[in-house]
């Protein structure tokens, strides 16, 4: 699998570290237990389109939001996390 | 038909034309007492023990593909019970005991081979951790032996003990561990459940779960609607998708794990060996091929195929441990989708929905669990409450904080 880094171009996935789903907001410290439970443990885990965070540790060291189909590994989009997270 | 040497001899006189299919191929009925979703090892074992231990035979196992197409036919066949935490030790030891009597019980040769599982250690700290695990096992009545370097060298002449970076200092050996022919487990349980009246329905995907006022009433499938009083989910890598049909969100991510088989060679390895300094394990099948694997690829996937960096890493580990293996070619490679739970331990229990039961979170280690998983899940479904052996494996342990975290690593989907 090759990941199209917005800064470096398409690179082998061994250069990247995977974190997990993107756009998951950390609850406030005083949020109820249920919110923390959902944040820490629960996953949508979709078969299909998945927005996820990858870190280009052996390249430009940027965090990237990749939109990928988990059934085919086809990558539809990759944006710098700082731009992606700014979106609603 | 009962399988025996006499059946074989009788067949010799009649051209072996008397064999019948190992299980029927029934049309699904419109209603069952209990429906099991997923005809992998766990679903089939559950149906078998429901019939055998609890007398519940009005059961259907609904499998979207064919029996053996999932992880039960994709794993690297290792069985063991070398765990640290009490809940895991007792559960997996029950499983190992069931493996020891399985073939007589289900009248099927599953090639259960207790050839031993040896976990190598490469540092003082790792030796201490393994000694602790071995002691915990022995306290629980499970066999474990801590070997020093000389004992390992005598056992495994081909091993490179003196690797400059990760010298082998010894190993933790469980002699009762070993391997089992994985597809025979699926076929054997399918046949044994069928013989007790369970309907095994292949090519039947569950596409909906009917719930009325918090209670299950049946499932929608590609072969029509089926009513059921109780539903047990045992969909392994597809657990999140199946549970979502009932509105549940699970503490699970699906990841791909690969397996590899080399060309067949003469006997070279008579035990299962795991590398302590990387993620790698190897055994030799009775056909002669080396069977080996490593870590998950590490990103969400339902694709049942892996990528090259992990192939390379696994081969590097193989050659680091056994330099002679560098001369081998690998023949076959494949992937399976693992239901990675957030503490590395499984879930077998009830759900917030009445009549709906959940079996998932097997990570890379669910094959060895097959008999005990089916046994405990059947008990849970039949009685409505868990057996003491699976009482800790609840879904709500994540909410309450009573996680079973062998690695002590916190909530991540890469424990096992
Ligand atoms: C490469 C690899 C190596 C492994 N090595 C080992 C090992 O050495 N030792 C060990 O203990 N474990 C190992 N495992 C893990 C083990 O194989 C699994 O944890 C275990 O097989 C999972 O349980 P199962 O057999 O019931 O799963 P499966 O066989 O995957 O059964 C689940 C079934 O559910 C079906 N299903 C899914 N969705 C639906 C639906 N909507 N409707 C109907 N049916 C559905 C699937 O088609 C599938 O047949 C390994 C796994 C892999 C992939
Ligand atoms: Zn980059």
CSV table of N, CA and C in Angstrom, one decimal, chain A residues 23-41 43:
chain,number,residue,atom,x,y,z
A,23,UNK,N,-10.6,12.5,13.7
A,23,UNK,CA,-11.8,13.3,14.0
A,23,UNK,C,-12.5,12.9,15.3
A,24,UNK,N,-11.8,12.1,16.1
A,24,UNK,CA,-12.4,11.7,17.4
A,24,UNK,C,-12.0,12.7,18.4
A,25,UNK,N,-13.0,13.4,19.0
A,25,UNK,CA,-12.6,14.5,19.9
A,25,UNK,C,-12.5,13.9,21.3
A,26,UNK,N,-11.4,14.3,22.0
A,26,UNK,CA,-11.1,13.9,23.4
A,26,UNK,C,-12.1,14.7,24.3
A,27,UNK,N,-12.8,13.9,25.1
A,27,UNK,CA,-13.8,14.6,26.0
A,27,UNK,C,-13.1,15.5,27.0
A,28,UNK,N,-13.9,16.4,27.5
A,28,UNK,CA,-13.4,17.3,28.6
A,28,UNK,C,-13.1,16.4,29.8
A,29,UNK,N,-12.1,16.9,30.7
A,29,UNK,CA,-11.8,16.1,31.8
A,29,UNK,C,-13.0,15.7,32.7
A,30,UNK,N,-13.9,16.6,32.8
A,30,UNK,CA,-15.1,16.4,33.7
A,30,UNK,C,-16.3,15.7,33.0
A,31,UNK,N,-16.0,15.3,31.7
A,31,UNK,CA,-17.1,14.7,31.0
A,31,UNK,C,-17.5,13.4,31.7
A,32,UNK,N,-18.8,13.0,31.5
A,32,UNK,CA,-19.2,11.7,32.2
A,32,UNK,C,-18.4,10.5,31.8
A,33,UNK,N,-18.4,9.5,32.6
A,33,UNK,CA,-17.7,8.2,32.3
A,33,UNK,C,-18.1,7.7,31.0
A,34,UNK,N,-19.3,7.8,30.6
A,34,UNK,CA,-19.8,7.2,29.3
A,34,UNK,C,-19.0,7.8,28.2
A,35,UNK,N,-18.8,9.1,28.3
A,35,UNK,CA,-18.1,9.8,27.2
A,35,UNK,C,-16.7,9.3,27.1
A,36,UNK,N,-16.0,9.1,28.2
A,36,UNK,CA,-14.6,8.6,28.2
A,36,UNK,C,-14.6,7.2,27.8
A,37,UNK,N,-15.6,6.4,28.1
A,37,UNK,CA,-15.6,5.0,27.7
A,37,UNK,C,-15.7,5.0,26.2
A,38,UNK,N,-16.6,5.8,25.6
A,38,UNK,CA,-16.8,5.8,24.2
A,38,UNK,C,-15.5,6.2,23.5
A,39,UNK,N,-14.9,7.2,24.0
A,39,UNK,CA,-13.7,7.7,23.4
A,39,UNK,C,-12.5,6.7,23.4
A,40,UNK,N,-12.4,6.1,24.6
A,40,UNK,CA,-11.2,5.2,24.8
A,40,UNK,C,-11.4,3.8,24.1
A,41,UNK,N,-12.6,3.3,24.1
A,41,UNK,CA,-12.8,1.9,23.7
A,41,UNK,C,-13.7,1.7,22.5
A,43,UNK,N,-15.4,1.8,18.9
A,43,UNK,CA,-15.0,2.1,17.5
A,43,UNK,C,-16.1,1.8,16.6
